[in-house]
Amino acid sequence: MQSHIFTYKEGDNGEPLSTQVIWSNDSSYNAEVSKPIVLIFHAGGLVVGNNAGRPDSQVNYLVERNFVVVVSNYRLCPQVSAHAGPFADAVSVSLWSRNTLPSLLKNSYEIAVDGTRLAAMGYSTGGTLALWLATQPSPPQSIATFFPTLYLSDTTSTAHQPYAGFPPAPDFEPTQPNLDALFNRPGGHQISSFDVAKPGTALQPRQLWFFSQIRNGTWIEAIQPDEKYDLIDPCAYFAERGSQWPPTIFVQGDKDDVPGSGINHVERAVADLEAAGAANVKIERLEGVPHLFTAFPGADAGEPGRKAEAVQIALDFVREFV
C-alpha cells in the first residue's frame, strides 16, 4: 500500500488544502485496468477534525479491491462559512480527483486511474458533504453516507434545536483571544485540520465553542451566518435532481439523537428521494446503535456482528456502481 499527500487547492489566503491519496500496487489486478476513486470526508461538525479521522479498516478494504482512496481535509468553520469552506472544498476535491489526480499518479507512480469512476463516502457532517456532491453537475457514481446530518434548511429540524446529549462541557464564554483564534487566526489564515482532544485531556477553545453552539441550538446559524441554509443542505435538492440522483446507501443507528442526525431523518430522506424518482436508495438500519459508531481509526477493529455487516454492505454498495 502506498500513499502521498497532495495539495488540491489553496484557501483564501494561500493556505494549502491537502488530501491523502492511498492506493495499492497489488499485481493481482490487471495493470491495464484503471483504478476507480472513492472520496472520504471526515466527521467533526464542520468545525473540528482532519483526514486522519477515518476507519483504517474501511480504507484498507477499498484499497485491497483496487480503489484509489482520497481522504481530504477541508476548511473548518467558523473562520469560513460552511458553504464557502467545507462544501466548496468538497466540490473542489471531487473535480481535482476526476481531472488532475489521474495524470499525477500516472506520471509519478505509473498508476492508471479512471477519473470518470468516482464514489463518495462520509461520516456525520462528512456524510452530508458526500451527499452534497450529488447536487453537482458531475455527481459521484455512488454514495455511502454514515449517520449524516440532514435537512439543515428545515429550521424546525433537530439541527436547530438545543441539545444536551454530548459529554458535559463547562460553560464557555470566549475571551477576545479565543475569538481571534476561532474566527481569524494571526495573519488571517484559515485552518483545515484540528485534532480532537483525546479522552482525559482538556478541551481546546475551538471544541468548547463548538459544544456550546450545539448545546444552545445555534450551531447551524454559527457556521452559516447568512442563514442561506439551502446552500448547505443536499436534501433541498432532492426534487430538483430527481431520477438523476446517484445510488445512495444510508447507514444509520436508531439510537442516534445528535442534532440533524437520526433514523427519522434518514427515513424521511429516503422517502423524499424515492418520491422524486431516485432509483436506488436504501437504508442499513442498526438497532441500538448511536452516532459515530464508525468514523475514526480503530473504530472497526475486531468489530463483530451487525455493525461490521452493515459497514461491509455499504462498502460493497459503493463498489457495485463504479
PDB file of C-alpha atoms in Angstrom:
ATOM      1  CA  MET A   1       0.000   0.000   0.000  1.00  0.00           C
ATOM      2  CA  GLN A   2       1.272   3.450  -0.901  1.00  0.00           C
ATOM      3  CA  SER A   3       0.139   6.982  -0.113  1.00  0.00           C
ATOM      4  CA  HIS A   4       1.017  10.553  -0.957  1.00  0.00           C
ATOM      5  CA  ILE A   5      -0.109  13.943   0.331  1.00  0.00           C
ATOM      6  CA  PHE A   6      -1.201  16.307  -2.435  1.00  0.00           C
ATOM      7  CA  THR A   7      -2.412  19.906  -2.331  1.00  0.00           C
ATOM      8  CA  TYR A   8      -5.680  20.107  -4.231  1.00  0.00           C
ATOM      9  CA  LYS A   9      -6.343  23.850  -3.818  1.00  0.00           C
ATOM     10  CA  GLU A  10      -5.451  26.897  -1.755  1.00  0.00           C
ATOM     11  CA  GLY A  11      -7.574  28.747   0.764  1.00  0.00           C
ATOM     12  CA  ASP A  12      -8.495  32.415   0.501  1.00  0.00           C
ATOM     13  CA  ASN A  13      -5.133  33.477   1.885  1.00  0.00           C
ATOM     14  CA  GLY A  14      -2.988  30.911   0.104  1.00  0.00           C
ATOM     15  CA  GLU A  15      -3.311  28.166   2.703  1.00  0.00           C
ATOM     16  CA  PRO A  16      -2.581  24.720   1.172  1.00  0.00           C
ATOM     17  CA  LEU A  17      -5.536  22.347   1.410  1.00  0.00           C
ATOM     18  CA  SER A  18      -4.252  18.802   1.430  1.00  0.00           C
ATOM     19  CA  THR A  19      -5.607  15.377   0.688  1.00  0.00           C
ATOM     20  CA  GLN A  20      -4.071  11.988   1.340  1.00  0.00           C
ATOM     21  CA  VAL A  21      -4.246   9.610  -1.601  1.00  0.00           C
ATOM     22  CA  ILE A  22      -3.866   5.892  -0.869  1.00  0.00           C
ATOM     23  CA  TRP A  23      -3.564   3.016  -3.335  1.00  0.00           C
ATOM     24  CA  SER A  24      -2.112  -0.440  -3.846  1.00  0.00           C
ATOM     25  CA  ASN A  25       0.347  -1.816  -6.378  1.00  0.00           C
ATOM     26  CA  ASP A  26      -1.031  -5.324  -5.910  1.00  0.00           C
ATOM     27  CA  SER A  27      -0.067  -7.271  -9.014  1.00  0.00           C
ATOM     28  CA  SER A  28      -3.156  -9.474  -8.770  1.00  0.00           C
ATOM     29  CA  TYR A  29      -5.059  -6.704 -10.551  1.00  0.00           C
ATOM     30  CA  ASN A  30      -4.685  -6.236 -14.280  1.00  0.00           C
ATOM     31  CA  ALA A  31      -2.341  -3.287 -14.716  1.00  0.00           C
ATOM     32  CA  GLU A  32      -4.303  -2.290 -17.808  1.00  0.00           C
ATOM     33  CA  VAL A  33      -7.499  -1.823 -15.786  1.00  0.00           C
ATOM     34  CA  SER A  34      -7.674   1.725 -14.438  1.00  0.00           C
ATOM     35  CA  LYS A  35      -8.481   2.138 -10.783  1.00  0.00           C
ATOM     36  CA  PRO A  36     -11.691   3.857  -9.665  1.00  0.00           C
ATOM     37  CA  ILE A  37     -11.663   6.566  -6.995  1.00  0.00           C
ATOM     38  CA  VAL A  38     -13.511   6.900  -3.703  1.00  0.00           C
ATOM     39  CA  LEU A  39     -13.581  10.168  -1.742  1.00  0.00           C
ATOM     40  CA  ILE A  40     -13.872  10.027   2.056  1.00  0.00           C
ATOM     41  CA  PHE A  41     -14.924  13.027   4.198  1.00  0.00           C
ATOM     42  CA  HIS A  42     -14.274  13.098   7.951  1.00  0.00           C
ATOM     43  CA  ALA A  43     -16.695  13.890  10.763  1.00  0.00           C
ATOM     44  CA  GLY A  44     -16.450  16.865  13.116  1.00  0.00           C
ATOM     45  CA  GLY A  45     -19.443  19.130  12.702  1.00  0.00           C
ATOM     46  CA  LEU A  46     -17.524  21.124  10.021  1.00  0.00           C
ATOM     47  CA  VAL A  47     -15.638  22.690  12.932  1.00  0.00           C
ATOM     48  CA  VAL A  48     -13.040  20.114  14.073  1.00  0.00           C
ATOM     49  CA  GLY A  49     -11.203  17.089  12.692  1.00  0.00           C
ATOM     50  CA  ASN A  50      -8.977  16.201   9.764  1.00  0.00           C
ATOM     51  CA  ASN A  51      -8.326  13.453   7.251  1.00  0.00           C
ATOM     52  CA  ALA A  52      -6.781  11.212   9.913  1.00  0.00           C
ATOM     53  CA  GLY A  53     -10.361  10.726  11.163  1.00  0.00           C
ATOM     54  CA  ARG A  54     -11.310   7.663   9.149  1.00  0.00           C
ATOM     55  CA  PRO A  55     -11.636   3.940   9.918  1.00  0.00           C
ATOM     56  CA  ASP A  56      -8.454   2.401   8.552  1.00  0.00           C
ATOM     57  CA  SER A  57     -10.122  -0.971   8.074  1.00  0.00           C
ATOM     58  CA  GLN A  58     -12.541   0.576   5.574  1.00  0.00           C
ATOM     59  CA  VAL A  59      -9.727   2.321   3.690  1.00  0.00           C
ATOM     60  CA  ASN A  60      -7.801  -0.960   3.556  1.00  0.00           C
ATOM     61  CA  TYR A  61     -10.854  -2.857   2.329  1.00  0.00           C
ATOM     62  CA  LEU A  62     -11.321  -0.465  -0.585  1.00  0.00           C
ATOM     63  CA  VAL A  63      -7.630  -0.241  -1.459  1.00  0.00           C
ATOM     64  CA  GLU A  64      -7.375  -4.029  -1.474  1.00  0.00           C
ATOM     65  CA  ARG A  65     -10.181  -4.026  -4.044  1.00  0.00           C
ATOM     66  CA  ASN A  66      -8.305  -1.741  -6.413  1.00  0.00           C
ATOM     67  CA  PHE A  67      -9.695   1.653  -5.377  1.00  0.00           C
ATOM     68  CA  VAL A  68      -7.662   4.810  -5.074  1.00  0.00           C
ATOM     69  CA  VAL A  69      -8.841   6.336  -1.794  1.00  0.00           C
ATOM     70  CA  VAL A  70      -8.799  10.122  -1.442  1.00  0.00           C
ATOM     71  CA  VAL A  71      -9.196  11.361   2.145  1.00  0.00           C
ATOM     72  CA  SER A  72      -9.425  15.117   2.149  1.00  0.00           C
ATOM     73  CA  ASN A  73      -9.022  17.938   4.595  1.00  0.00           C
ATOM     74  CA  TYR A  74     -11.357  20.895   4.113  1.00  0.00           C
ATOM     75  CA  ARG A  75     -11.554  24.354   5.630  1.00  0.00           C
ATOM     76  CA  LEU A  76     -13.212  24.439   9.026  1.00  0.00           C
ATOM     77  CA  CYS A  77     -15.846  26.792  10.360  1.00  0.00           C
ATOM     78  CA  PRO A  78     -16.292  29.367  11.814  1.00  0.00           C
ATOM     79  CA  GLN A  79     -13.298  31.081  10.157  1.00  0.00           C
ATOM     80  CA  VAL A  80     -15.152  30.498   6.916  1.00  0.00           C
ATOM     81  CA  SER A  81     -18.841  29.781   6.352  1.00  0.00           C
ATOM     82  CA  ALA A  82     -19.939  26.201   5.745  1.00  0.00           C
ATOM     83  CA  HIS A  83     -20.883  26.896   2.138  1.00  0.00           C
ATOM     84  CA  ALA A  84     -17.733  28.865   1.269  1.00  0.00           C
ATOM     85  CA  GLY A  85     -15.476  26.415   3.111  1.00  0.00           C
ATOM     86  CA  PRO A  86     -16.302  22.726   3.606  1.00  0.00           C
ATOM     87  CA  PHE A  87     -18.981  22.467   0.914  1.00  0.00           C
ATOM     88  CA  ALA A  88     -16.966  24.362  -1.692  1.00  0.00           C
ATOM     89  CA  ASP A  89     -13.858  22.343  -0.834  1.00  0.00           C
ATOM     90  CA  ALA A  90     -15.726  19.047  -1.201  1.00  0.00           C
ATOM     91  CA  VAL A  91     -16.684  20.050  -4.733  1.00  0.00           C
ATOM     92  CA  SER A  92     -13.118  21.162  -5.451  1.00  0.00           C
ATOM     93  CA  VAL A  93     -11.521  17.912  -4.316  1.00  0.00           C
ATOM     94  CA  SER A  94     -14.062  15.941  -6.346  1.00  0.00           C
ATOM     95  CA  LEU A  95     -13.182  17.864  -9.503  1.00  0.00           C
ATOM     96  CA  TRP A  96      -9.452  17.648  -8.722  1.00  0.00           C
ATOM     97  CA  SER A  97      -9.759  13.885  -8.243  1.00  0.00           C
ATOM     98  CA  ARG A  98     -11.525  13.492 -11.575  1.00  0.00           C
ATOM     99  CA  ASN A  99      -9.414  15.872 -13.650  1.00  0.00           C
ATOM    100  CA  THR A 100      -5.950  16.182 -12.096  1.00  0.00           C
ATOM    101  CA  LEU A 101      -5.224  13.161  -9.915  1.00  0.00           C
ATOM    102  CA  PRO A 102      -5.160  10.564 -12.743  1.00  0.00           C
ATOM    103  CA  SER A 103      -2.284  12.280 -14.533  1.00  0.00           C
ATOM    104  CA  LEU A 104      -0.386  12.869 -11.268  1.00  0.00           C
ATOM    105  CA  LEU A 105      -0.491   9.190 -10.356  1.00  0.00           C
ATOM    106  CA  LYS A 106       0.243   8.099 -13.908  1.00  0.00           C
ATOM    107  CA  ASN A 107       3.264  10.370 -14.298  1.00  0.00           C
ATOM    108  CA  SER A 108       4.739   9.869 -10.836  1.00  0.00           C
ATOM    109  CA  TYR A 109       3.796   6.277  -9.981  1.00  0.00           C
ATOM    110  CA  GLU A 110       2.700   4.666 -13.266  1.00  0.00           C
ATOM    111  CA  ILE A 111      -0.732   4.028 -11.743  1.00  0.00           C
ATOM    112  CA  ALA A 112      -3.712   4.115 -14.112  1.00  0.00           C
ATOM    113  CA  VAL A 113      -6.715   5.888 -12.602  1.00  0.00           C
ATOM    114  CA  ASP A 114     -10.113   6.399 -14.212  1.00  0.00           C
ATOM    115  CA  GLY A 115     -11.406   9.834 -13.214  1.00  0.00           C
ATOM    116  CA  THR A 116     -14.837   9.056 -14.628  1.00  0.00           C
ATOM    117  CA  ARG A 117     -15.380   6.328 -12.000  1.00  0.00           C
ATOM    118  CA  LEU A 118     -15.786   8.071  -8.661  1.00  0.00           C
ATOM    119  CA  ALA A 119     -17.705   7.306  -5.483  1.00  0.00           C
ATOM    120  CA  ALA A 120     -18.065   9.308  -2.262  1.00  0.00           C
ATOM    121  CA  MET A 121     -18.358   8.409   1.418  1.00  0.00           C
ATOM    122  CA  GLY A 122     -18.508  10.332   4.658  1.00  0.00           C
ATOM    123  CA  TYR A 123     -19.318  10.242   8.347  1.00  0.00           C
ATOM    124  CA  SER A 124     -21.737  12.588  10.143  1.00  0.00           C
ATOM    125  CA  THR A 125     -21.296  16.024   8.540  1.00  0.00           C
ATOM    126  CA  GLY A 126     -18.740  14.371   6.257  1.00  0.00           C
ATOM    127  CA  GLY A 127     -21.632  12.241   5.049  1.00  0.00           C
ATOM    128  CA  THR A 128     -23.500  15.456   4.306  1.00  0.00           C
ATOM    129  CA  LEU A 129     -20.567  16.603   2.156  1.00  0.00           C
ATOM    130  CA  ALA A 130     -20.676  13.301   0.265  1.00  0.00           C
ATOM    131  CA  LEU A 131     -24.395  13.831  -0.387  1.00  0.00           C
ATOM    132  CA  TRP A 132     -23.745  17.425  -1.483  1.00  0.00           C
ATOM    133  CA  LEU A 133     -21.698  16.142  -4.405  1.00  0.00           C
ATOM    134  CA  ALA A 134     -24.874  14.552  -5.790  1.00  0.00           C
ATOM    135  CA  THR A 135     -26.255  18.064  -6.344  1.00  0.00           C
ATOM    136  CA  GLN A 136     -23.375  18.971  -8.659  1.00  0.00           C
ATOM    137  CA  PRO A 137     -23.109  18.679 -12.482  1.00  0.00           C
ATOM    138  CA  SER A 138     -20.641  15.762 -12.162  1.00  0.00           C
ATOM    139  CA  PRO A 139     -22.005  13.698  -9.264  1.00  0.00           C
ATOM    140  CA  PRO A 140     -20.415  10.549  -7.878  1.00  0.00           C
ATOM    141  CA  GLN A 141     -21.497   7.222  -9.344  1.00  0.00           C
ATOM    142  CA  SER A 142     -22.429   6.034  -5.834  1.00  0.00           C
ATOM    143  CA  ILE A 143     -22.553   7.345  -2.271  1.00  0.00           C
ATOM    144  CA  ALA A 144     -22.307   5.727   1.169  1.00  0.00           C
ATOM    145  CA  THR A 145     -23.235   8.091   3.968  1.00  0.00           C
ATOM    146  CA  PHE A 146     -22.882   7.107   7.617  1.00  0.00           C
ATOM    147  CA  PHE A 147     -25.197   8.848  10.121  1.00  0.00           C
ATOM    148  CA  PRO A 148     -25.313  12.088   8.066  1.00  0.00           C
ATOM    149  CA  THR A 149     -26.604  15.485   9.143  1.00  0.00           C
ATOM    150  CA  LEU A 150     -29.781  16.154   7.130  1.00  0.00           C
ATOM    151  CA  TYR A 151     -32.463  18.796   6.465  1.00  0.00           C
ATOM    152  CA  LEU A 152     -30.407  21.775   7.598  1.00  0.00           C
ATOM    153  CA  SER A 153     -32.693  24.121   5.644  1.00  0.00           C
ATOM    154  CA  ASP A 154     -35.660  22.951   7.760  1.00  0.00           C
ATOM    155  CA  THR A 155     -35.389  25.239  10.761  1.00  0.00           C
ATOM    156  CA  THR A 156     -37.810  23.024  12.702  1.00  0.00           C
ATOM    157  CA  SER A 157     -35.395  20.076  12.498  1.00  0.00           C
ATOM    158  CA  THR A 158     -33.264  18.931  15.407  1.00  0.00           C
ATOM    159  CA  ALA A 159     -30.176  20.564  13.850  1.00  0.00           C
ATOM    160  CA  HIS A 160     -31.572  23.916  15.005  1.00  0.00           C
ATOM    161  CA  GLN A 161     -32.621  22.820  18.484  1.00  0.00           C
ATOM    162  CA  PRO A 162     -30.703  22.812  21.783  1.00  0.00           C
ATOM    163  CA  TYR A 163     -29.029  19.528  22.646  1.00  0.00           C
ATOM    164  CA  ALA A 164     -27.646  18.300  25.957  1.00  0.00           C
ATOM    165  CA  GLY A 165     -26.550  14.843  24.889  1.00  0.00           C
ATOM    166  CA  PHE A 166     -22.813  15.393  24.483  1.00  0.00           C
ATOM    167  CA  PRO A 167     -20.479  14.718  27.431  1.00  0.00           C
ATOM    168  CA  PRO A 168     -20.744  17.637  29.849  1.00  0.00           C
ATOM    169  CA  ALA A 169     -18.536  20.559  28.919  1.00  0.00           C
ATOM    170  CA  PRO A 170     -18.055  23.696  31.028  1.00  0.00           C
ATOM    171  CA  ASP A 171     -19.928  26.830  30.117  1.00  0.00           C
ATOM    172  CA  PHE A 172     -17.824  28.733  27.631  1.00  0.00           C
ATOM    173  CA  GLU A 173     -17.713  32.477  27.310  1.00  0.00           C
ATOM    174  CA  PRO A 174     -14.950  33.081  24.751  1.00  0.00           C
ATOM    175  CA  THR A 175     -12.352  35.712  25.504  1.00  0.00           C
ATOM    176  CA  GLN A 176     -11.191  38.048  22.761  1.00  0.00           C
ATOM    177  CA  PRO A 177      -8.060  35.914  22.150  1.00  0.00           C
ATOM    178  CA  ASN A 178     -10.369  32.887  21.874  1.00  0.00           C
ATOM    179  CA  LEU A 179     -12.475  34.668  19.291  1.00  0.00           C
ATOM    180  CA  ASP A 180      -9.399  35.824  17.406  1.00  0.00           C
ATOM    181  CA  ALA A 181      -8.199  32.242  17.239  1.00  0.00           C
ATOM    182  CA  LEU A 182     -11.598  30.890  16.217  1.00  0.00           C
ATOM    183  CA  PHE A 183     -12.574  33.429  13.589  1.00  0.00           C
ATOM    184  CA  ASN A 184      -9.356  34.941  12.318  1.00  0.00           C
ATOM    185  CA  ARG A 185      -6.038  33.374  13.173  1.00  0.00           C
ATOM    186  CA  PRO A 186      -2.985  35.665  13.147  1.00  0.00           C
ATOM    187  CA  GLY A 187      -2.374  36.676   9.571  1.00  0.00           C
ATOM    188  CA  GLY A 188      -5.917  35.751   8.595  1.00  0.00           C
ATOM    189  CA  HIS A 189      -5.150  32.085   7.948  1.00  0.00           C
ATOM    190  CA  GLN A 190      -7.990  29.600   7.610  1.00  0.00           C
ATOM    191  CA  ILE A 191      -7.393  26.157   9.066  1.00  0.00           C
ATOM    192  CA  SER A 192      -8.293  22.806   7.553  1.00  0.00           C
ATOM    193  CA  SER A 193      -7.108  20.492  10.314  1.00  0.00           C
ATOM    194  CA  PHE A 194      -7.825  20.432  14.038  1.00  0.00           C
ATOM    195  CA  ASP A 195      -7.059  17.418  16.211  1.00  0.00           C
ATOM    196  CA  VAL A 196      -9.862  16.448  18.559  1.00  0.00           C
ATOM    197  CA  ALA A 197      -8.779  16.274  22.204  1.00  0.00           C
ATOM    198  CA  LYS A 198      -8.053  12.775  23.428  1.00  0.00           C
ATOM    199  CA  PRO A 199     -10.177  11.390  26.284  1.00  0.00           C
ATOM    200  CA  GLY A 200      -8.998  12.742  29.613  1.00  0.00           C
ATOM    201  CA  THR A 201      -7.340  15.839  28.149  1.00  0.00           C
ATOM    202  CA  ALA A 202      -8.591  19.403  28.341  1.00  0.00           C
ATOM    203  CA  LEU A 203     -10.888  20.647  25.585  1.00  0.00           C
ATOM    204  CA  GLN A 204      -9.462  23.445  23.455  1.00  0.00           C
ATOM    205  CA  PRO A 205     -11.397  26.710  22.860  1.00  0.00           C
ATOM    206  CA  ARG A 206     -12.494  25.546  19.404  1.00  0.00           C
ATOM    207  CA  GLN A 207     -14.128  22.420  20.853  1.00  0.00           C
ATOM    208  CA  LEU A 208     -15.635  24.342  23.751  1.00  0.00           C
ATOM    209  CA  TRP A 209     -17.111  26.837  21.305  1.00  0.00           C
ATOM    210  CA  PHE A 210     -18.485  24.007  19.139  1.00  0.00           C
ATOM    211  CA  PHE A 211     -20.080  22.198  22.077  1.00  0.00           C
ATOM    212  CA  SER A 212     -21.610  25.443  23.348  1.00  0.00           C
ATOM    213  CA  GLN A 213     -23.199  26.088  19.941  1.00  0.00           C
ATOM    214  CA  ILE A 214     -24.626  22.548  19.856  1.00  0.00           C
ATOM    215  CA  ARG A 215     -25.932  22.865  23.395  1.00  0.00           C
ATOM    216  CA  ASN A 216     -27.599  26.204  22.658  1.00  0.00           C
ATOM    217  CA  GLY A 217     -29.112  25.149  19.311  1.00  0.00           C
ATOM    218  CA  THR A 218     -27.108  27.802  17.418  1.00  0.00           C
ATOM    219  CA  TRP A 219     -24.605  25.560  15.628  1.00  0.00           C
ATOM    220  CA  ILE A 220     -26.062  25.873  12.115  1.00  0.00           C
ATOM    221  CA  GLU A 221     -26.606  29.613  12.475  1.00  0.00           C
ATOM    222  CA  ALA A 222     -22.995  29.982  13.618  1.00  0.00           C
ATOM    223  CA  ILE A 223     -21.459  28.086  10.688  1.00  0.00           C
ATOM    224  CA  GLN A 224     -23.764  29.616   8.034  1.00  0.00           C
ATOM    225  CA  PRO A 225     -24.404  33.110   9.419  1.00  0.00           C
ATOM    226  CA  ASP A 226     -26.195  34.413   6.303  1.00  0.00           C
ATOM    227  CA  GLU A 227     -28.919  31.820   7.090  1.00  0.00           C
ATOM    228  CA  LYS A 228     -28.927  30.563   3.475  1.00  0.00           C
ATOM    229  CA  TYR A 229     -29.250  27.028   4.734  1.00  0.00           C
ATOM    230  CA  ASP A 230     -30.253  25.598   1.374  1.00  0.00           C
ATOM    231  CA  LEU A 231     -26.620  26.177   0.350  1.00  0.00           C
ATOM    232  CA  ILE A 232     -25.509  23.515   2.857  1.00  0.00           C
ATOM    233  CA  ASP A 233     -28.456  21.129   2.604  1.00  0.00           C
ATOM    234  CA  PRO A 234     -28.388  18.419  -0.080  1.00  0.00           C
ATOM    235  CA  CYS A 235     -31.939  17.471   0.925  1.00  0.00           C
ATOM    236  CA  ALA A 236     -33.139  20.791  -0.514  1.00  0.00           C
ATOM    237  CA  TYR A 237     -32.223  19.473  -3.985  1.00  0.00           C
ATOM    238  CA  PHE A 238     -33.810  16.032  -3.904  1.00  0.00           C
ATOM    239  CA  ALA A 239     -36.795  17.082  -6.021  1.00  0.00           C
ATOM    240  CA  GLU A 240     -34.630  19.020  -8.478  1.00  0.00           C
ATOM    241  CA  ARG A 241     -32.210  16.146  -9.047  1.00  0.00           C
ATOM    242  CA  GLY A 242     -34.943  13.512  -9.050  1.00  0.00           C
ATOM    243  CA  SER A 243     -34.071  10.474 -11.154  1.00  0.00           C
ATOM    244  CA  GLN A 244     -30.530  11.828 -11.657  1.00  0.00           C
ATOM    245  CA  TRP A 245     -29.683  11.215  -8.008  1.00  0.00           C
ATOM    246  CA  PRO A 246     -26.926   8.553  -7.829  1.00  0.00           C
ATOM    247  CA  PRO A 247     -27.277   5.229  -5.975  1.00  0.00           C
ATOM    248  CA  THR A 248     -27.031   6.021  -2.270  1.00  0.00           C
ATOM    249  CA  ILE A 249     -26.887   3.947   0.896  1.00  0.00           C
ATOM    250  CA  PHE A 250     -27.526   5.420   4.346  1.00  0.00           C
ATOM    251  CA  VAL A 251     -26.047   3.584   7.340  1.00  0.00           C
ATOM    252  CA  GLN A 252     -27.872   4.744  10.443  1.00  0.00           C
ATOM    253  CA  GLY A 253     -28.285   3.679  14.055  1.00  0.00           C
ATOM    254  CA  ASP A 254     -31.713   4.066  15.611  1.00  0.00           C
ATOM    255  CA  LYS A 255     -30.276   5.391  18.911  1.00  0.00           C
ATOM    256  CA  ASP A 256     -28.652   8.382  17.228  1.00  0.00           C
ATOM    257  CA  ASP A 257     -30.126  11.634  18.574  1.00  0.00           C
ATOM    258  CA  VAL A 258     -27.344  14.057  17.598  1.00  0.00           C
ATOM    259  CA  PRO A 259     -28.737  17.283  16.070  1.00  0.00           C
ATOM    260  CA  GLY A 260     -29.643  16.814  12.413  1.00  0.00           C
ATOM    261  CA  SER A 261     -28.994  13.091  12.541  1.00  0.00           C
ATOM    262  CA  GLY A 262     -31.179  10.112  13.384  1.00  0.00           C
ATOM    263  CA  ILE A 263     -33.209   7.332  11.849  1.00  0.00           C
ATOM    264  CA  ASN A 264     -36.252   9.565  11.342  1.00  0.00           C
ATOM    265  CA  HIS A 265     -34.209  11.981   9.242  1.00  0.00           C
ATOM    266  CA  VAL A 266     -32.806   9.148   7.135  1.00  0.00           C
ATOM    267  CA  GLU A 267     -36.218   7.562   6.605  1.00  0.00           C
ATOM    268  CA  ARG A 268     -37.556  10.962   5.550  1.00  0.00           C
ATOM    269  CA  ALA A 269     -34.642  11.406   3.122  1.00  0.00           C
ATOM    270  CA  VAL A 270     -35.154   8.018   1.504  1.00  0.00           C
ATOM    271  CA  ALA A 271     -38.894   8.627   1.164  1.00  0.00           C
ATOM    272  CA  ASP A 272     -38.273  12.054  -0.393  1.00  0.00           C
ATOM    273  CA  LEU A 273     -35.673  10.684  -2.800  1.00  0.00           C
ATOM    274  CA  GLU A 274     -37.922   7.847  -3.903  1.00  0.00           C
ATOM    275  CA  ALA A 275     -40.828  10.261  -4.368  1.00  0.00           C
ATOM    276  CA  ALA A 276     -38.531  12.408  -6.540  1.00  0.00           C
ATOM    277  CA  GLY A 277     -37.683   9.423  -8.735  1.00  0.00           C
ATOM    278  CA  ALA A 278     -34.310   8.293  -7.363  1.00  0.00           C
ATOM    279  CA  ALA A 279     -33.944   4.703  -8.469  1.00  0.00           C
ATOM    280  CA  ASN A 280     -31.559   3.162  -5.962  1.00  0.00           C
ATOM    281  CA  VAL A 281     -31.558   4.382  -2.376  1.00  0.00           C
ATOM    282  CA  LYS A 282     -31.532   2.189   0.698  1.00  0.00           C
ATOM    283  CA  ILE A 283     -31.035   2.177   4.463  1.00  0.00           C
ATOM    284  CA  GLU A 284     -28.899  -0.118   6.565  1.00  0.00           C
ATOM    285  CA  ARG A 285     -30.583   0.330   9.929  1.00  0.00           C
ATOM    286  CA  LEU A 286     -28.733  -0.629  13.103  1.00  0.00           C
ATOM    287  CA  GLU A 287     -30.790  -1.297  16.211  1.00  0.00           C
ATOM    288  CA  GLY A 288     -29.494   0.162  19.461  1.00  0.00           C
ATOM    289  CA  VAL A 289     -26.578   1.938  17.789  1.00  0.00           C
ATOM    290  CA  PRO A 290     -25.734   5.636  18.447  1.00  0.00           C
ATOM    291  CA  HIS A 291     -23.939   8.320  16.453  1.00  0.00           C
ATOM    292  CA  LEU A 292     -20.271   7.944  15.414  1.00  0.00           C
ATOM    293  CA  PHE A 293     -20.181   4.172  15.790  1.00  0.00           C
ATOM    294  CA  THR A 294     -17.678   4.094  12.937  1.00  0.00           C
ATOM    295  CA  ALA A 295     -15.735   7.199  11.981  1.00  0.00           C
ATOM    296  CA  PHE A 296     -12.246   7.060  13.441  1.00  0.00           C
ATOM    297  CA  PRO A 297      -9.063   4.953  13.319  1.00  0.00           C
ATOM    298  CA  GLY A 298      -9.569   1.625  15.037  1.00  0.00           C
ATOM    299  CA  ALA A 299     -13.338   2.047  15.236  1.00  0.00           C
ATOM    300  CA  ASP A 300     -13.949  -1.172  13.325  1.00  0.00           C
ATOM    301  CA  ALA A 301     -11.010  -3.187  14.615  1.00  0.00           C
ATOM    302  CA  GLY A 302     -12.294  -6.609  15.527  1.00  0.00           C
ATOM    303  CA  GLU A 303     -15.889  -5.338  15.428  1.00  0.00           C
ATOM    304  CA  PRO A 304     -18.153  -8.385  15.154  1.00  0.00           C
ATOM    305  CA  GLY A 305     -21.775  -8.742  14.272  1.00  0.00           C
ATOM    306  CA  ARG A 306     -24.328  -6.424  12.771  1.00  0.00           C
ATOM    307  CA  LYS A 307     -22.257  -3.211  12.699  1.00  0.00           C
ATOM    308  CA  ALA A 308     -19.451  -4.865  10.755  1.00  0.00           C
ATOM    309  CA  GLU A 309     -22.010  -6.405   8.407  1.00  0.00           C
ATOM    310  CA  ALA A 310     -23.648  -3.038   7.727  1.00  0.00           C
ATOM    311  CA  VAL A 311     -20.291  -1.393   7.023  1.00  0.00           C
ATOM    312  CA  GLN A 312     -19.328  -4.092   4.538  1.00  0.00           C
ATOM    313  CA  ILE A 313     -22.721  -3.881   2.829  1.00  0.00           C
ATOM    314  CA  ALA A 314     -22.165  -0.124   2.401  1.00  0.00           C
ATOM    315  CA  LEU A 315     -18.655  -0.557   1.021  1.00  0.00           C
ATOM    316  CA  ASP A 316     -19.792  -3.217  -1.424  1.00  0.00           C
ATOM    317  CA  PHE A 317     -22.707  -0.992  -2.452  1.00  0.00           C
ATOM    318  CA  VAL A 318     -20.223   1.765  -3.321  1.00  0.00           C
ATOM    319  CA  ARG A 319     -18.119  -0.686  -5.338  1.00  0.00           C
ATOM    320  CA  GLU A 320     -21.070  -2.024  -7.290  1.00  0.00           C
ATOM    321  CA  PHE A 321     -21.796   1.170  -9.195  1.00  0.00           C
ATOM    322  CA  VAL A 322     -18.352   2.463 -10.212  1.00  0.00           C
TER     323      VAL A 322
END
